[in-house]
Coordinates of C-alpha atoms in Angstrom, one line a residue:
M28 CA 92.8 116.0 58.0
V29 CA 90.2 116.8 60.7
G30 CA 91.7 120.4 61.1
L31 CA 91.4 121.0 57.3
M32 CA 87.8 120.0 57.2
I33 CA 86.9 122.3 60.1
G34 CA 88.8 125.2 58.4
L35 CA 86.8 124.7 55.2
W36 CA 83.6 124.6 57.1
L37 CA 84.4 127.8 59.0
G38 CA 85.7 129.4 55.8
G39 CA 88.7 131.7 55.1
P40 CA 92.4 130.9 54.6
L41 CA 93.4 131.8 58.2
S42 CA 90.8 129.5 59.6
I43 CA 92.0 126.7 57.4
I44 CA 95.7 127.2 58.5
L45 CA 94.9 127.5 62.1
C46 CA 92.6 124.5 62.3
T47 CA 95.1 122.4 60.2
F48 CA 97.9 123.2 62.7
V49 CA 95.7 122.3 65.7
G50 CA 94.6 119.1 64.1
A51 CA 98.2 118.1 63.4
V52 CA 99.2 118.7 67.1
A53 CA 96.2 116.7 68.4
G54 CA 96.9 113.9 66.0
H55 CA 100.5 113.7 67.1
F56 CA 99.6 113.3 70.8
Y57 CA 96.9 110.7 69.9
D58 CA 99.5 108.7 67.9
Q59 CA 101.9 108.8 70.8
A60 CA 99.3 107.7 73.3
N61 CA 98.2 104.7 71.2
A62 CA 101.5 103.7 69.6
L63 CA 102.8 100.2 70.1
P64 CA 105.7 99.9 72.4
P65 CA 109.1 100.0 70.6
E66 CA 111.0 96.8 70.0
D67 CA 113.6 95.8 72.7
P68 CA 116.9 97.0 71.1
T69 CA 118.8 94.4 73.1
E70 CA 116.7 91.5 72.1
G71 CA 118.9 90.4 69.3
L72 CA 122.1 91.0 71.3
R73 CA 120.7 88.9 74.2
E74 CA 120.5 85.9 71.9
R75 CA 123.9 86.5 70.4
F76 CA 125.7 87.0 73.6
E77 CA 123.8 84.7 75.9
P78 CA 126.3 82.8 78.1
P79 CA 126.5 79.1 77.4
G80 CA 124.5 76.9 79.7
L81 CA 126.2 75.1 82.6
P82 CA 127.2 71.5 81.9
E83 CA 124.9 68.8 82.9
P84 CA 125.8 67.6 86.5
L85 CA 127.1 64.2 86.9
S86 CA 124.6 61.6 88.0
R87 CA 124.8 60.3 91.6
A88 CA 125.7 56.9 90.2
A89 CA 128.6 58.4 88.2
L90 CA 129.8 60.3 91.3
D91 CA 129.6 57.2 93.4
D92 CA 131.5 55.1 90.9
E93 CA 134.2 57.7 90.7
A94 CA 134.5 58.0 94.5
Q95 CA 134.6 54.2 94.8
E96 CA 137.4 53.9 92.3
H97 CA 139.3 56.6 94.1
F98 CA 138.8 55.1 97.5
A99 CA 139.7 51.6 96.2
R100 CA 143.1 52.8 94.9
H101 CA 144.0 54.1 98.4
L102 CA 142.9 50.8 100.0
C103 CA 145.0 48.8 97.5
A104 CA 148.0 50.9 98.4
L105 CA 147.7 49.9 102.0
F106 CA 147.3 46.2 101.2
I107 CA 150.3 46.2 98.9
E108 CA 152.5 48.1 101.4
V109 CA 151.9 45.4 104.0
A110 CA 152.4 42.6 101.5
R111 CA 155.7 44.2 100.4
A112 CA 156.9 44.8 104.0
D113 CA 158.7 41.4 104.3
G114 CA 160.4 41.9 100.9
E115 CA 158.2 39.5 98.9
V116 CA 154.6 39.5 97.7
V117 CA 152.9 36.1 97.3
R118 CA 149.8 35.1 95.4
D119 CA 147.8 34.4 98.5
E120 CA 148.4 37.9 99.8
V121 CA 146.9 39.4 96.7
R122 CA 144.0 37.0 97.1
V123 CA 143.3 38.2 100.7
A124 CA 143.2 41.8 99.4
R125 CA 140.7 40.9 96.7
E126 CA 138.5 39.0 99.2
Y127 CA 138.4 42.1 101.5
F128 CA 136.9 44.1 98.6
Q129 CA 134.5 41.3 97.6
N130 CA 133.4 40.2 101.0
E131 CA 133.6 43.3 103.3
L132 CA 133.0 46.0 100.8
K133 CA 130.6 44.0 98.5
Y134 CA 132.4 45.1 95.3
G135 CA 130.9 43.7 92.1
P136 CA 132.8 42.2 89.1
E137 CA 133.5 45.5 87.4
A138 CA 134.7 47.1 90.6
L139 CA 136.9 44.1 91.3
H140 CA 138.4 44.4 87.9
L141 CA 139.5 47.9 88.8
V142 CA 140.9 46.6 92.1
R143 CA 143.0 44.1 90.3
G144 CA 144.4 46.9 88.1
H145 CA 145.3 49.0 91.1
L146 CA 147.0 46.1 92.8
K147 CA 149.0 45.3 89.8
A148 CA 150.0 49.0 89.4
F149 CA 151.2 49.2 93.0
L150 CA 153.2 46.0 92.6
A151 CA 155.1 47.6 89.8
R152 CA 155.4 51.0 91.6
P153 CA 155.2 51.5 95.3
P154 CA 152.3 53.7 96.5
H155 CA 152.4 57.0 98.3
L156 CA 151.6 55.5 101.7
A157 CA 151.0 58.7 103.7
E158 CA 148.5 60.0 101.2
S159 CA 146.5 56.8 101.1
I160 CA 146.5 56.5 104.9
A161 CA 145.1 60.0 105.2
A162 CA 142.4 59.3 102.6
C163 CA 141.3 56.2 104.4
R164 CA 141.2 57.9 107.7
E165 CA 139.0 60.6 106.3
E166 CA 136.6 58.3 104.5
L167 CA 136.2 55.5 107.0
P168 CA 134.5 55.6 110.5
T169 CA 136.4 54.0 113.4
A170 CA 134.7 50.6 113.2
D171 CA 135.6 50.2 109.5
R172 CA 139.1 51.3 110.2
L173 CA 139.4 48.5 112.8
L174 CA 138.1 46.0 110.1
L175 CA 140.7 47.3 107.7
V176 CA 143.6 46.8 110.1
D177 CA 142.1 43.3 110.9
A178 CA 142.2 42.5 107.2
L179 CA 145.8 43.8 106.9
Y180 CA 146.9 41.5 109.8
Q181 CA 145.3 38.6 107.9
L182 CA 147.3 39.5 104.8
A183 CA 150.5 39.9 106.7
L184 CA 150.2 36.4 108.3
T185 CA 149.3 34.7 105.0
D186 CA 152.9 33.8 104.1
G187 CA 154.0 32.8 107.6
P188 CA 154.8 34.3 111.0
L189 CA 154.8 38.1 111.3
Q190 CA 158.1 39.7 110.6
R191 CA 159.5 42.7 112.4
S192 CA 159.1 44.8 109.2
E193 CA 155.5 43.8 108.8
Q194 CA 154.8 44.6 112.4
E195 CA 156.2 48.1 112.0
T196 CA 154.2 48.7 108.8
L197 CA 151.0 47.6 110.5
R198 CA 151.8 49.8 113.5
Q199 CA 152.5 52.8 111.2
I200 CA 149.2 52.3 109.3
A201 CA 147.1 51.8 112.4
Q202 CA 148.6 55.0 114.0
G203 CA 148.1 56.9 110.7
L204 CA 144.4 55.8 110.7
G205 CA 143.9 57.4 114.1
L206 CA 143.6 54.1 116.0
S207 CA 145.0 53.9 119.5
E208 CA 147.7 51.4 120.4
E209 CA 145.2 49.6 122.5
D210 CA 142.9 49.2 119.5
R211 CA 145.8 47.9 117.4
R212 CA 146.8 45.4 120.1
A213 CA 143.2 44.3 120.4
V214 CA 143.1 43.4 116.7
A215 CA 146.6 41.8 116.8
T216 CA 145.7 39.6 119.7
R217 CA 143.2 37.8 117.5
Y218 CA 146.1 36.5 115.4
L219 CA 149.0 36.6 117.8
A220 CA 147.4 35.4 121.0
V221 CA 149.4 36.1 124.1
D222 CA 147.6 35.1 127.3
D223 CA 148.0 36.9 130.5
S224 CA 150.4 34.2 131.8
Q225 CA 153.2 35.6 129.5
Y226 CA 152.9 38.9 131.2
A227 CA 152.7 37.3 134.6
R228 CA 156.0 35.6 134.0
L229 CA 157.5 39.1 133.8
G230 CA 155.5 40.2 136.7
L231 CA 153.3 42.4 134.6
T232 CA 149.8 42.7 133.3
P233 CA 148.7 43.3 129.6
E234 CA 148.2 47.0 130.4
A235 CA 151.9 47.4 130.9
T236 CA 153.7 49.9 128.6
D237 CA 156.3 48.9 126.2
A238 CA 158.9 50.6 128.3
E239 CA 157.8 48.6 131.4
V240 CA 158.0 45.4 129.4
K241 CA 161.5 46.0 128.3
R242 CA 162.6 47.1 131.8
A243 CA 161.1 44.0 133.5
Y244 CA 162.7 41.7 130.9
R245 CA 166.2 43.2 131.4
Q246 CA 165.9 43.0 135.2
L247 CA 164.6 39.4 135.3
A248 CA 167.0 38.2 132.7
A249 CA 169.9 39.6 134.7
A250 CA 168.6 38.2 138.0
H251 CA 168.0 34.6 136.7
H252 CA 170.9 34.2 134.4
P253 CA 172.5 30.7 135.0
D254 CA 175.9 32.3 135.3
R255 CA 174.9 33.8 138.6
V256 CA 174.4 30.5 140.3
T257 CA 177.3 28.4 139.0
H258 CA 178.8 28.3 142.5
L259 CA 175.6 26.6 143.9
G260 CA 175.9 23.5 141.9
Q261 CA 174.3 21.7 138.9
G262 CA 170.8 21.7 140.4
A263 CA 170.7 25.4 140.9
I264 CA 172.1 26.0 137.3
E265 CA 169.4 23.8 135.8
Q266 CA 166.7 25.6 137.7
A267 CA 168.0 29.0 136.8
T268 CA 168.2 27.9 133.1
R269 CA 164.6 26.9 133.0
R270 CA 163.5 30.1 134.6
F271 CA 165.7 32.1 132.3
H272 CA 164.2 30.4 129.2
E273 CA 160.6 31.1 130.5
I274 CA 161.5 34.8 130.8
Q275 CA 163.0 34.8 127.3
Q276 CA 160.0 33.0 125.8
A277 CA 157.5 35.3 127.5
Y278 CA 159.3 38.4 126.3
E279 CA 159.6 37.1 122.7
E280 CA 155.9 36.4 122.6
I281 CA 155.0 39.9 123.9
R282 CA 157.6 41.5 121.7
R283 CA 156.1 39.7 118.7
L284 CA 152.7 40.9 119.5
R285 CA 153.7 44.5 120.1
G286 CA 156.3 44.8 117.4
L287 CA 159.1 45.8 119.8

């Protein structure tokens, strides 16, 4: 429009055409310089194909509850395995297991309800012991593992003297938990007290190995057997019999403690 007006002012058709062309070119560059930026062609696509948001993370409380239930299941497996070791599970053994969760782990009513469910399930179907031992070893520090073995000994003795099968199960669990034999014996001594005099009767100390205990017993039992002194008369036989019984008693007490 500006070019047309200038052409009319200058006069002549040629001037009109020339000025109109120049004005059109100038207007084109002006429009380009001042034009609004074009719309983003991907704006609609972005909304349509935006990936879904990540799910809300579980709260710390929810994670703690889930971990607690998972851990409780493995602990229950250990308690039931010890309770079953002598072939029979009695009510008092289940009570000891529940008290461990309530008194030592401070489980509340809801958590204890889950514990009862796990105990009942494992009574019906034996647990996978190796898996549960490994989980407890990973989760518990050494001091807590010692407390756990302590509680397992309490449970094993609930229905009477410790049986060989129970002793072997306790040994297996303690070893799987990464406890040394000395640690296990230290716990066992609280419930199966064997004083140093029992070892002294075999000429040993409490630090003796299992092999040394067995060897000392065999040697002393053979040396003091009453049959070896029958030719010396009744007095010698009675004395040898008393000594032989002392050796047997000492060995049985040590064997019971160590699960030999």
